[in-house]
XYZ file of C-alpha atoms in Angstrom:
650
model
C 60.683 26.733 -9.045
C 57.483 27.900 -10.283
C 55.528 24.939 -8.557
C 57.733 26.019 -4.996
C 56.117 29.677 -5.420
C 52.632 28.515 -6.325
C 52.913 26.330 -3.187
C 51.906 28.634 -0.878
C 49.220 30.307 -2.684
C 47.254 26.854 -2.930
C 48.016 26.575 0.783
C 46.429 30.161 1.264
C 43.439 29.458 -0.967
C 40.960 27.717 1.427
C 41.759 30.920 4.503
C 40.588 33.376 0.941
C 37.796 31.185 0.036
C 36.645 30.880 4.039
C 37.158 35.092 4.103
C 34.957 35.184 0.661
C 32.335 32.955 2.733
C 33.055 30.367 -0.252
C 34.427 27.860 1.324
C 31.760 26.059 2.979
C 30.006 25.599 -0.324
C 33.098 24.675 -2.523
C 34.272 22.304 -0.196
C 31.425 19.794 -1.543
C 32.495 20.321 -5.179
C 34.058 17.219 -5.597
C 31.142 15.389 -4.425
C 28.771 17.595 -6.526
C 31.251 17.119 -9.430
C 30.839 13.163 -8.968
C 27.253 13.157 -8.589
C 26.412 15.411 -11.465
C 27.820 13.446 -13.558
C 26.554 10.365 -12.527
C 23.187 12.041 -13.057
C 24.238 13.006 -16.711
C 25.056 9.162 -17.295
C 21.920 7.963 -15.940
C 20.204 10.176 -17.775
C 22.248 9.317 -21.008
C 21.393 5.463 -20.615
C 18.306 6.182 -20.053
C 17.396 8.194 -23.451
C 19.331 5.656 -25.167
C 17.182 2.801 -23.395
C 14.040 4.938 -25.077
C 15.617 5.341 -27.734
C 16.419 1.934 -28.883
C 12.646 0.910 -27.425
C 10.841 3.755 -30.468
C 13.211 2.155 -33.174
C 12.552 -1.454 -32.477
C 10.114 -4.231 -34.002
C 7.064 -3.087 -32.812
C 5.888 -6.787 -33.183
C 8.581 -7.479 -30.416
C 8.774 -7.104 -26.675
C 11.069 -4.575 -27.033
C 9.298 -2.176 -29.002
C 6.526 -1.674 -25.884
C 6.153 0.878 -23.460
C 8.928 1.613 -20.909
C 8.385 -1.142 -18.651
C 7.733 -3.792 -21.097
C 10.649 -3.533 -22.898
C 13.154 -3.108 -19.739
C 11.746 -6.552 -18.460
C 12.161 -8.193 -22.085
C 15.657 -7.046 -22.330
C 16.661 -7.880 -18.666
C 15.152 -11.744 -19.876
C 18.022 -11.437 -22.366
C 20.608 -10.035 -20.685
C 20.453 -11.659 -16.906
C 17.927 -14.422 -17.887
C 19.140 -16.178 -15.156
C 19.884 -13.816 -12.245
C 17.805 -13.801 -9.691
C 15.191 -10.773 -9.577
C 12.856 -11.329 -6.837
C 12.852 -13.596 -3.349
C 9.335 -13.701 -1.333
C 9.572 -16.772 1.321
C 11.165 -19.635 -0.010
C 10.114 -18.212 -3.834
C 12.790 -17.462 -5.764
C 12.201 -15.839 -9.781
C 14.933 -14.842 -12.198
C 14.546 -11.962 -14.574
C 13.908 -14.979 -17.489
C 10.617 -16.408 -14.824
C 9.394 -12.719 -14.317
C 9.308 -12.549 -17.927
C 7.626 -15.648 -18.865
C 5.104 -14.933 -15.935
C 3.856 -11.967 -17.111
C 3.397 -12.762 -20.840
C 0.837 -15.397 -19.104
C -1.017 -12.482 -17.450
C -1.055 -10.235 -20.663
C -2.148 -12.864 -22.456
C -5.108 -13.340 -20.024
C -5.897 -10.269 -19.805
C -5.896 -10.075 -23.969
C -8.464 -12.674 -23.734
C -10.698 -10.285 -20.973
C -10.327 -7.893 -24.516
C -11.666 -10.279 -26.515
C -8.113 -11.028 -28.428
C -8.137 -14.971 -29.604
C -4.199 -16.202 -29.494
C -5.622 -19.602 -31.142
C -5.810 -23.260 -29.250
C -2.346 -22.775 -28.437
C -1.840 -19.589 -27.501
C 0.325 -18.964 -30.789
C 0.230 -17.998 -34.144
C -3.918 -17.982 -35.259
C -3.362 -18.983 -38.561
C -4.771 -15.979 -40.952
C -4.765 -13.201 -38.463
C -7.279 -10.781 -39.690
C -7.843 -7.455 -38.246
C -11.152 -8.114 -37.300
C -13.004 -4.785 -39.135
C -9.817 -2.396 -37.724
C -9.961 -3.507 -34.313
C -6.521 -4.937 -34.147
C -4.957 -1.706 -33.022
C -3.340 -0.883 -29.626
C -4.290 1.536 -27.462
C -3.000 4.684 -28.425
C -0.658 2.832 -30.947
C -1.619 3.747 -34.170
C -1.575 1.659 -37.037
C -0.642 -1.977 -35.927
C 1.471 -4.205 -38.065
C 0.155 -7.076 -39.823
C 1.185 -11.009 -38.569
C 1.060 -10.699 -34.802
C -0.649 -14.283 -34.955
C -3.995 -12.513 -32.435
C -7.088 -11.485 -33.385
C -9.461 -9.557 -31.941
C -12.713 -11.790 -31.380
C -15.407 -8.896 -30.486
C -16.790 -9.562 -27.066
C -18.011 -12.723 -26.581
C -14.731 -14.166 -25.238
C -14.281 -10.825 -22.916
C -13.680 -11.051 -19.286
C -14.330 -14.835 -18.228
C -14.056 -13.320 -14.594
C -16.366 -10.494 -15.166
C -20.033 -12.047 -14.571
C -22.171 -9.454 -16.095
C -19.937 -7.002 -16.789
C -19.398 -4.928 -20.053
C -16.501 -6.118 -21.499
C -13.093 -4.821 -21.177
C -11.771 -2.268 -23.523
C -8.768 -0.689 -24.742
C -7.263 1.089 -22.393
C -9.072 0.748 -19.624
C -8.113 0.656 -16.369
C -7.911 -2.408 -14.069
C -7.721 -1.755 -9.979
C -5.102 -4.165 -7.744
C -6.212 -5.007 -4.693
C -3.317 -7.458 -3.556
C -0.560 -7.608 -1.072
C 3.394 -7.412 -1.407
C 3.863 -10.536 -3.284
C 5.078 -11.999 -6.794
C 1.505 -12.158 -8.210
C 1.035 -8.365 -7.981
C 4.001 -7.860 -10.060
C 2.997 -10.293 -13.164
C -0.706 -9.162 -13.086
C 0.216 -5.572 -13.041
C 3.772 -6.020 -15.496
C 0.919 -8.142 -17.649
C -1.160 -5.257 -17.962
C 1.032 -2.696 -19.062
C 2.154 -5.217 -21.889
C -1.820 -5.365 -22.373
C -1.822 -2.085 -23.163
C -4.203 -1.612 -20.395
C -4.004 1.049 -17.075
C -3.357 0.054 -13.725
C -4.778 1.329 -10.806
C -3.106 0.427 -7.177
C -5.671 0.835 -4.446
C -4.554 0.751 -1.105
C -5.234 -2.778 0.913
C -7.104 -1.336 3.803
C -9.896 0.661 1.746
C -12.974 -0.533 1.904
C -16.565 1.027 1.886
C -16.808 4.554 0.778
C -12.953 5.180 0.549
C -12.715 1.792 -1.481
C -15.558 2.948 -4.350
C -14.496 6.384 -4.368
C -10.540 5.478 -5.369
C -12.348 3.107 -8.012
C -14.544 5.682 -9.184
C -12.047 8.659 -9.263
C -9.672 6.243 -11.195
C -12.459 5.020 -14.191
C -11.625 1.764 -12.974
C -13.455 -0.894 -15.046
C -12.276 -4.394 -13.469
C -10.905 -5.186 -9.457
C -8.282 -7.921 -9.144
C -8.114 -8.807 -5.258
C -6.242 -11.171 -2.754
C -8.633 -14.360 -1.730
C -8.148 -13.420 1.805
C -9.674 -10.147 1.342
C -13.597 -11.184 0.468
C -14.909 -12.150 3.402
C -14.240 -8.280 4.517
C -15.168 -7.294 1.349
C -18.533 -8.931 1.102
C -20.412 -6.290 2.226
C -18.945 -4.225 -0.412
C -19.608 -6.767 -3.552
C -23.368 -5.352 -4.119
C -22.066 -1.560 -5.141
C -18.708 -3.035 -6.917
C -21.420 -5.050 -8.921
C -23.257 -2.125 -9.599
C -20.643 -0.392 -10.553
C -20.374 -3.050 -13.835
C -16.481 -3.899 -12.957
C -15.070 -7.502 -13.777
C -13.998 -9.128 -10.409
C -11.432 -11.376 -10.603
C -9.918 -13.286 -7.522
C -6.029 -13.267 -7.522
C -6.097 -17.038 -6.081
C -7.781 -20.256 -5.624
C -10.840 -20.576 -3.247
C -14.848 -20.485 -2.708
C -15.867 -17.548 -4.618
C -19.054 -15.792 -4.681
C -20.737 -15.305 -7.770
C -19.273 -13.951 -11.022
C -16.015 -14.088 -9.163
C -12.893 -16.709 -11.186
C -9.724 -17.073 -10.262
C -7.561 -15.209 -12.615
C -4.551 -17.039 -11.142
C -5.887 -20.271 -13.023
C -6.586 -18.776 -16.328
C -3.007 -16.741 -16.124
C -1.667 -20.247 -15.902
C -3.576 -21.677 -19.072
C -1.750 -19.170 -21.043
C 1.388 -20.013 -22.971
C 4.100 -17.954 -21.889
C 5.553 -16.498 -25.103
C 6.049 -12.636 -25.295
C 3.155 -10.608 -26.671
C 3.171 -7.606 -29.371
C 5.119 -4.635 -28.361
C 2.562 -2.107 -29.884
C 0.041 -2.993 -28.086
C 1.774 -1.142 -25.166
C 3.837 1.581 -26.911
C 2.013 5.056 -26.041
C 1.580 8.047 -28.262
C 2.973 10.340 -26.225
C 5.570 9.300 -23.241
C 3.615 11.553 -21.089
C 0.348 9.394 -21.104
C -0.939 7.532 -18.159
C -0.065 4.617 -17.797
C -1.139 3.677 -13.562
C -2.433 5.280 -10.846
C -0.932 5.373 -7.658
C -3.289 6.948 -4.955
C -1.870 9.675 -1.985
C -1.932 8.675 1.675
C -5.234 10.540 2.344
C -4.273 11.783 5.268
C -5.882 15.243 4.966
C -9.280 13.017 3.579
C -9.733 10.800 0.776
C -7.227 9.694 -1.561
C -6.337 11.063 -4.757
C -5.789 8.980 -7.824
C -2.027 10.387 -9.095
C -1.137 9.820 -12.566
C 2.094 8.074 -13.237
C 3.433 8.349 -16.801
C 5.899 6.338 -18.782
C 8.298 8.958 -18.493
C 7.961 9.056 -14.569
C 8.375 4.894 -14.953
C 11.218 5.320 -17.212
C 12.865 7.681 -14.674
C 12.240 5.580 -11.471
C 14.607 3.174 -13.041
C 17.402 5.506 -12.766
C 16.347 5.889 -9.237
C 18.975 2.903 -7.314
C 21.891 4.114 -9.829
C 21.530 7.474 -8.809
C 22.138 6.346 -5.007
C 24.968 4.434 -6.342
C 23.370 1.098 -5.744
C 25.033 -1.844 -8.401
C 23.766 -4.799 -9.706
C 24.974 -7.032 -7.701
C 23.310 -5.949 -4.582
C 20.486 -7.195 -2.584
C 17.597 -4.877 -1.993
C 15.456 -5.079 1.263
C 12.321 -4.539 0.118
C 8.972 -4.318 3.301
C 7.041 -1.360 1.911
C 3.575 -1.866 0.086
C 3.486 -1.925 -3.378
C 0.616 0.208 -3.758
C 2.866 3.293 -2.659
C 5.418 4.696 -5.145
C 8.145 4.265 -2.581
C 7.579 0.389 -2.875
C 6.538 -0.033 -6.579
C 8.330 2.625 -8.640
C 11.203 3.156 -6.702
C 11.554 -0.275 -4.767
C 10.760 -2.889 -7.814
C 10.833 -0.589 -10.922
C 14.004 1.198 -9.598
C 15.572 -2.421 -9.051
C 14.656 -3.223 -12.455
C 16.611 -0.695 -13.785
C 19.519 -2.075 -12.919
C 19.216 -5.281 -12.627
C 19.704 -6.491 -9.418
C 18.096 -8.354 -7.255
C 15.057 -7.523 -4.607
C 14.164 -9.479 -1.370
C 10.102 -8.981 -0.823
C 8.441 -9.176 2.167
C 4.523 -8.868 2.257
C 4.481 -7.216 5.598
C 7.278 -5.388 7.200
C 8.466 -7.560 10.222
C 11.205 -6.211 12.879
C 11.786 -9.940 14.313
C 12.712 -11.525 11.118
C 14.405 -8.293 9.593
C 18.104 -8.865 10.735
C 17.847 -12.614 10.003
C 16.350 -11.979 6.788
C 19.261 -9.603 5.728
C 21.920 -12.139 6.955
C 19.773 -15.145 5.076
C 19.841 -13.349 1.510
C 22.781 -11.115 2.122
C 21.370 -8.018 2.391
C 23.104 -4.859 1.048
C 20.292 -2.174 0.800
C 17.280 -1.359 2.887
C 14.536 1.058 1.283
C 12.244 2.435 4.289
C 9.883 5.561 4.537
C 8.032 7.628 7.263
C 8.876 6.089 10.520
C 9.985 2.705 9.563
C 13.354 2.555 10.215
C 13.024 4.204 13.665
C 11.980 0.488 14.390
C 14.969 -1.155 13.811
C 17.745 1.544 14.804
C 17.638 5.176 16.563
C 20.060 6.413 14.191
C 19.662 8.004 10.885
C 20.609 6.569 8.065
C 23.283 7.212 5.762
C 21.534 8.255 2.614
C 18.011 9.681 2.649
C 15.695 11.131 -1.148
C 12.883 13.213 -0.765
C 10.053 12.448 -3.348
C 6.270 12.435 -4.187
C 4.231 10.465 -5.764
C 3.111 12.740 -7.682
C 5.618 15.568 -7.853
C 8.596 16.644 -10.177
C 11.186 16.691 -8.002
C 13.280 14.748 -5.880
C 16.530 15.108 -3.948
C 19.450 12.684 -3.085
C 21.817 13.133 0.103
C 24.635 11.707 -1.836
C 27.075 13.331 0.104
C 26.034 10.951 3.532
C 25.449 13.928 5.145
C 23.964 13.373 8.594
C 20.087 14.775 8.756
C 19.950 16.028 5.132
C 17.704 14.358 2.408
C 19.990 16.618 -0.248
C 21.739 19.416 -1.631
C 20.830 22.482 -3.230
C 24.477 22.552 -5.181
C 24.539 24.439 -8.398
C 25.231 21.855 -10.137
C 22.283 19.487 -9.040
C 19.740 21.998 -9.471
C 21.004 22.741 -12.732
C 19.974 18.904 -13.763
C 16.779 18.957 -11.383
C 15.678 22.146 -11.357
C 14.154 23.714 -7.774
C 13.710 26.367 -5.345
C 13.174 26.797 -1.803
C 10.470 30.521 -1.648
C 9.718 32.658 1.037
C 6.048 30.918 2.597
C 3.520 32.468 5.222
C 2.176 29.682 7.719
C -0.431 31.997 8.755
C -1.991 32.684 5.314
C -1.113 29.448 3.630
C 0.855 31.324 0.734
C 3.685 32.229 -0.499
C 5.112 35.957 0.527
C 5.068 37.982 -2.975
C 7.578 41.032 -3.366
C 5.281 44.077 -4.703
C 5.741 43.308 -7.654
C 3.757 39.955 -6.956
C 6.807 37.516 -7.482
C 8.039 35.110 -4.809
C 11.062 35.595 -2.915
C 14.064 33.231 -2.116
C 15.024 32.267 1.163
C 18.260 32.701 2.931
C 20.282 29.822 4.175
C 18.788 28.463 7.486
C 15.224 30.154 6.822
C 12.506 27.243 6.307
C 11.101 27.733 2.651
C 8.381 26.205 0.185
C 10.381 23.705 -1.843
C 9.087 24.284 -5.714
C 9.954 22.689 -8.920
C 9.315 24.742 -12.408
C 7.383 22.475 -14.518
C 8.693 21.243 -18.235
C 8.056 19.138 -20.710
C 10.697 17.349 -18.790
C 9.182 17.448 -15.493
C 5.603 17.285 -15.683
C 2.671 17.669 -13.131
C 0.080 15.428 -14.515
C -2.256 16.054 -11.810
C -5.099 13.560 -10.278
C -7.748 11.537 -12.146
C -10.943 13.347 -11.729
C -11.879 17.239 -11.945
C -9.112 20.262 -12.138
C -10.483 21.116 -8.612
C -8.041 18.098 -7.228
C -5.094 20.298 -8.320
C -5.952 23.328 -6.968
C -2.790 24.925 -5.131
C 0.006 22.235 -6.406
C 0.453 24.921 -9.452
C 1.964 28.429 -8.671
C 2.242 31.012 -11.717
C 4.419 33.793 -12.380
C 6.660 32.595 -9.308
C 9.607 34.290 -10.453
C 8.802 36.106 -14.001
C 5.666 36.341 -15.427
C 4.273 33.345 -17.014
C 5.796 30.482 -15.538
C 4.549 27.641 -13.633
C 5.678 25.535 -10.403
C 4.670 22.002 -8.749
C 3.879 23.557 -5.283
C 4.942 19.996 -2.930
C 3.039 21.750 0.261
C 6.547 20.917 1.871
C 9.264 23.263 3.732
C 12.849 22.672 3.757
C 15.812 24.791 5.176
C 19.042 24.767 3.288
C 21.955 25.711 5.572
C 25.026 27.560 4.560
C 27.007 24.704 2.981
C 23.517 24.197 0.541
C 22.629 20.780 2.416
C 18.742 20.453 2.589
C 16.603 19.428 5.714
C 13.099 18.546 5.678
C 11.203 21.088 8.069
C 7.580 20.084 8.030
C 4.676 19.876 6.087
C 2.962 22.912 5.397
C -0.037 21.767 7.168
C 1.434 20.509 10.204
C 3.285 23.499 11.501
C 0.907 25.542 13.107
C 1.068 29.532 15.030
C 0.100 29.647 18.601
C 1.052 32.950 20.975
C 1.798 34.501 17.591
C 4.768 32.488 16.604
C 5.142 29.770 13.852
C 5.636 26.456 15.502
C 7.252 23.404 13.742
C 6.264 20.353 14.801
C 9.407 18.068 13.513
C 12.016 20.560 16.063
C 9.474 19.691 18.844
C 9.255 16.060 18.497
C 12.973 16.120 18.355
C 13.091 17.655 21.266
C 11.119 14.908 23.131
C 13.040 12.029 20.940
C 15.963 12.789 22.935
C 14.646 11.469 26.436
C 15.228 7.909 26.738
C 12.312 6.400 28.211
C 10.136 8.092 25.168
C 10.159 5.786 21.549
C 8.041 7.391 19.717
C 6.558 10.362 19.133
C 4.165 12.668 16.936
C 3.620 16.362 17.640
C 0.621 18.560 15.684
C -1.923 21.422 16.838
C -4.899 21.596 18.506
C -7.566 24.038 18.856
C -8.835 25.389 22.211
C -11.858 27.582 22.740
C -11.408 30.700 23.362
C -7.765 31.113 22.014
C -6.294 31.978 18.650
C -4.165 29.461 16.655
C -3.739 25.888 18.037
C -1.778 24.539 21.143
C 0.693 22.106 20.723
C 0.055 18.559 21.668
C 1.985 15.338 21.719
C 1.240 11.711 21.486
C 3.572 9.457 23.209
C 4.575 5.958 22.899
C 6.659 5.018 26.272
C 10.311 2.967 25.287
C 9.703 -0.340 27.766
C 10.710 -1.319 30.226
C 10.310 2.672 31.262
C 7.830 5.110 33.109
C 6.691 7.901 31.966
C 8.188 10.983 34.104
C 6.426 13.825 33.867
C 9.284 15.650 36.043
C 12.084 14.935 33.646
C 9.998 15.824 30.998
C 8.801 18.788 31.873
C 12.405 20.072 32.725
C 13.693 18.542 29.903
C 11.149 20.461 27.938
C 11.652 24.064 29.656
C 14.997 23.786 28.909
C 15.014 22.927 25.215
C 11.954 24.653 24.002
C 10.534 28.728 23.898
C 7.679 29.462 25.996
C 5.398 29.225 22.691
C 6.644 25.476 21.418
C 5.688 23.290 24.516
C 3.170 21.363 24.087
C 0.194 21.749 26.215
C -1.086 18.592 26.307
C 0.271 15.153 26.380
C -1.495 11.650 25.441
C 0.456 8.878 26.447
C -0.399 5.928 24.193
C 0.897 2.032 23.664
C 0.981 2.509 19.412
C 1.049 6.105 17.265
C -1.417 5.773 14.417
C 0.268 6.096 11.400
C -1.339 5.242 7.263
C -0.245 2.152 6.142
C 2.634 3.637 4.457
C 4.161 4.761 8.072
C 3.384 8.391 8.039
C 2.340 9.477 11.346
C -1.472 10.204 11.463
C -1.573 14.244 12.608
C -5.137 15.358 11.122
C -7.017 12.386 12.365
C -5.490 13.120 16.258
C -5.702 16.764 15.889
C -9.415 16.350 15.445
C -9.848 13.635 18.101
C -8.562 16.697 20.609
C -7.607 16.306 24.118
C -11.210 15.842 26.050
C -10.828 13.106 28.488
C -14.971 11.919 28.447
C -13.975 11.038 24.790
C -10.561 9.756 25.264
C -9.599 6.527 26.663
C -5.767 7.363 26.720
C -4.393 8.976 29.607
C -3.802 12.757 28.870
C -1.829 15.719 30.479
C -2.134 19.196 30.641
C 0.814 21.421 31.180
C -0.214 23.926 34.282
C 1.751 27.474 33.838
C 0.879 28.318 37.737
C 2.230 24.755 39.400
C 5.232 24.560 36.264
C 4.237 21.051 35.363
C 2.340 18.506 33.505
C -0.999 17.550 35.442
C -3.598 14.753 34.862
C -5.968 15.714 32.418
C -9.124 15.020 34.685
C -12.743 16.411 34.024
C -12.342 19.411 36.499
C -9.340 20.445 35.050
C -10.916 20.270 31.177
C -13.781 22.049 32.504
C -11.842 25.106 34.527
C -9.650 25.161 31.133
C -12.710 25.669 28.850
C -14.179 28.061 31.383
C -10.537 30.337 31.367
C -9.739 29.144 35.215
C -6.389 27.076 34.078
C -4.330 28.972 32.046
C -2.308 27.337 29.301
């Protein structure tokens, strides 16, 4: 009888909750619920993972630093399952392991450490006056079977080079392929830093990221020296050890590191020699896109490793699945979250060396594909449909967000619950100043649901900012104090999101990129959507321009036609009229056959914002939009000049 009366009241709750304005947010509770803790678990087997790392042998492989000992156990646990396919290469977990104990051991030998004839036990094993001790280990413990030889056996590929020391960084330039992932698994069981630089660096962007990281040695791919021969002189000067990652003619003081890898024996090296002090230290460098000038050398610790591999479990991706894997593995996206996140659970990841839209549908049905990891614009090659699950990350931030939920167009949620385990806010930011708004009494403000905010993260001893190698000046503005009381400190990501009324987040645009003209705030992801919905249009990227004589910027768009189409400047024009205020439309148009985007397919906006819309410089054909005739126009000469003079009014 009771459960009859209470009937109706359960039936009545959701029309209170929807009258309370509850609803919309409680209706996700489950889903929160579910994800929260599968969060908590992560996190659990995570600490434990540490845990059991800090009390091990430190002579073992398990007693190393985060990554070392998740590869050692995954040798143990699925020696034989298959952990990476490139080509026709296929490597278990067991291979990967054996692999990179080669390339720690050579790079041991680049420290002067002498594993014997054999690679084994040396006999004796002195210290060598003190010397035997890791890098930020400590004390190490007698009987590893190396000793340290001094320098006369450092860096065979290093020419006249200082040699190597503890510690120090070594630089990767390589593609996507298995070799990157021994050399740089072998140095972090070295003990040593690694640095990934970016493939298509070279001149002063190439020393600069070498300099800014203390780099002291450059492993790169074969096929990259003849374009780097101009460079060899100032890497010379520069006193790093060049090695080649590969067979070939090499200029001088150039080896093949390959070749000596594969003289070591492949038994597992110290675990102290890679265990850090401090789970915060450095450990790699992964550098930012550069696309507002040069790149900056993050600083990834072993506590930002250790997390990645919680990354696939948190998007409830199992063990037995097959992950798609075309990004580069300089980027975090790639590396951390693509191999490192794979690693954590064990499953298997299909590596391509250069993203390919012709071979990706028969590669998925080849290797049975069950997850794809894209960024930027990449997937807008293979379908014009979101996704079902989308993160938001940064290399070098403290925060991230899952759209666990599927949720159509969101990249999260800003539950209770999930904020309460990652920590963030979305604050109250002024595009025209470049700051956040302050309340008098000089604390930020939250937004409201649907109002674009600054998405911040407070920062902990569990979610550190490490900042960039190189001066404090690097940082400047990615730290915000006494945001909401007096005293504490936020990881600024120089991103805006808008969190609608059921608490799903939307990226909005980069703080940069939206821009005021006619005294209103413009964002340039709602424009280019606008334009994305015409058919004969495939691509496009939207950012300001300045014009003399007018305040702000004026809206331009790049355009990359869908073939077999035309470009009509009718439909477009209406289209755009009809979807867009008076303030938003673009005023100029340049139609192109590719958008430039970096190499890790984020659409180039400074670099075409500065090339500006003057057709004696351009090649592209370009538009203007004419207010008077109420449509886009040729760009020609006459018409740029009357514009600069005031005569064409945009």
């Amino acid at each position: 009888m009771a459960a009859l009366l209470l009937l109706p009241l359960l039936l009545l709750l959701p029309l209170l909750l929807l009258k309370l304005h509850l609803w919309p947010q409680l209706r996700w509770l489950p889903a929160d619920l579910a994800f929260a803790v599968r969060a908590l678990c992560c996190k659990r087997a995570l600490r434990a993972r540490a845990l059991a790392a800090a009390a091990a042998d430190p002579e073992g492989p398990e007693g190393g630093c985060s990554l070392a000992w998740r590869l050692a156990e995954l040798a143990q646990q699925r020696a034989a399952h298959t952990f990476l396919i490139h080509g026709s290469r296929r490597f278990s977990y067991s291979e990967a392991e054996r692999e990179s104990n080669r390339a720690a051991r050579a790079f041991l030998r680049a420290l002067g450490w002498d594993w014997g004839p054999d690679g084994g036990d040396s006999g004796e094993g002195s210290a060598g006056e003190g010397e035997r001790a890791a890098p930020g280990a400590g004390d190490a413990a007698a009987g590893s079977g190396a000793e340290f030889a001094g320098g006369d056996g450092a860096a065979r590929g290093g020419g006249a080079a200082a040699p190597l020391s503890p510690g120090a960084t070594v630089a990767l330039l390589l593609p996507a392929g298995p070799e990157f992932l021994w050399l740089w698994f072998g140095l972090a069981k070295a003990g040593l830093r690694t640095a990934f630089v970016p493939t298509a660096l070279r001149r002063g962007p190439l020393l600069h990221c070498l300099r800014s990281c203390g780099a002291r040695a450059l492993v790169l791919a074969p096929e990259f020296l003849e374009s780097l021969e101009p460079d060899l002189p100032a890497l010379r000067a520069m006193g790093l050890h060049l090695w080649a990652a590969g067979p070939g003619t090499h200029p001088a003081g150039i080896s093949d590191l390959l070749a000596e890898v594969s003289a070591e024996v492949d038994g597992p090296v110290p675990g102290y020699l890679s265990s850090p002090q401090s789970i915060t230290d450095t450990c790699l460098y992964i550098f930012t896109s550069g696309t507002t000038g040069l790149p900056k050398a993050a600083r990834i610790s072993h506590l930002k490793i250790l997390q990645c591999q919680g990354f696939y479990q948190l998007c409830g991706v199992h063990q037995e699945d097959v992950i798609y894997l075309a990004l580069p593995l300089y980027h975090m996206s790639g590396s951390l979250l693509g191999i490192v996140g794979c690693m954590g659970i064990g499953a298997t990841v299909v590596l391509k060396s250069k993203f390919s839209a012709g071979q990706f549908w028969e590669d998925c049905q080849q290797h049975r594909v069950t997850v794809f990891q894209y960024i930027g614009e990449l997937c807008r090659y293979l379908v014009n449909q979101p996704p079902v699950l989308e993160t938001y990350g940064l290399t070098e931030g403290n925060v991230a967000t899952i759209n666990y939920t599927g949720q159509r167009g969101a990249v999260g949620r800003a539950s209770w619950l999930y904020k309460h385990i990652f920590p963030f806010s979305l604050i109250r930011y002024d595009v025209t100043t470049g700051e956040p708004i302050r309340d008098p009494q000089g604390h930020c403000m939250a937004t409201s649901p649907g109002e674009p905010g600054l998405l911040v993260a407070p920062v902990s001893q569990q979610s550190p900012f490490l900042g960039y190698a190189g001066g404090p000046e690097l940082a400047q503005g990615k730290l915000l104090k006494d945001v909401f009381r007096p005293g504490d400190v936020f990881f600024n990501t120089g991103d805006l999101l808008v969190c609608d009324d059921q608490g799903f987040l939307r990226f909005h645009d980069r703080t940069g990129d939206t821009f005021r003209w006619k005294g209103e705030n413009v964002a340039t992801t709602e424009v280019a959507e606008v334009f994305e919905a015409l058919d004969f249009l495939q691509e496009v990227n939207v950012y300001g321009v300045t014009v003399p004589g007018h305040e702000g910027r004026a809206g331009m768009a790049a355009l990359v036609l869908r073939p077999p189409h035309a470009l009509d400047l009718m439909q477009l024009y209406t289209h755009v009229s009809e979807n867009l205020p008076p303030y938003a439309r673009p005023r100029f148009l340049r139609l192109q056959e590719s958008l430039a985007t970096t190499e890790t397919f984020k659409q180039q906006k400074v670099r075409m914002a500065n090339e500006g819309f003057d057709p004696s410089t351009l090649s592209d054909p370009l538009y203007v939009l004419d207010q008077a005739v109420g449509a886009y126009l040729p760009l020609t000469t006459a018409r740029y000049s009357a514009l600069l003079a005031g005569n064409l009014r945009i």
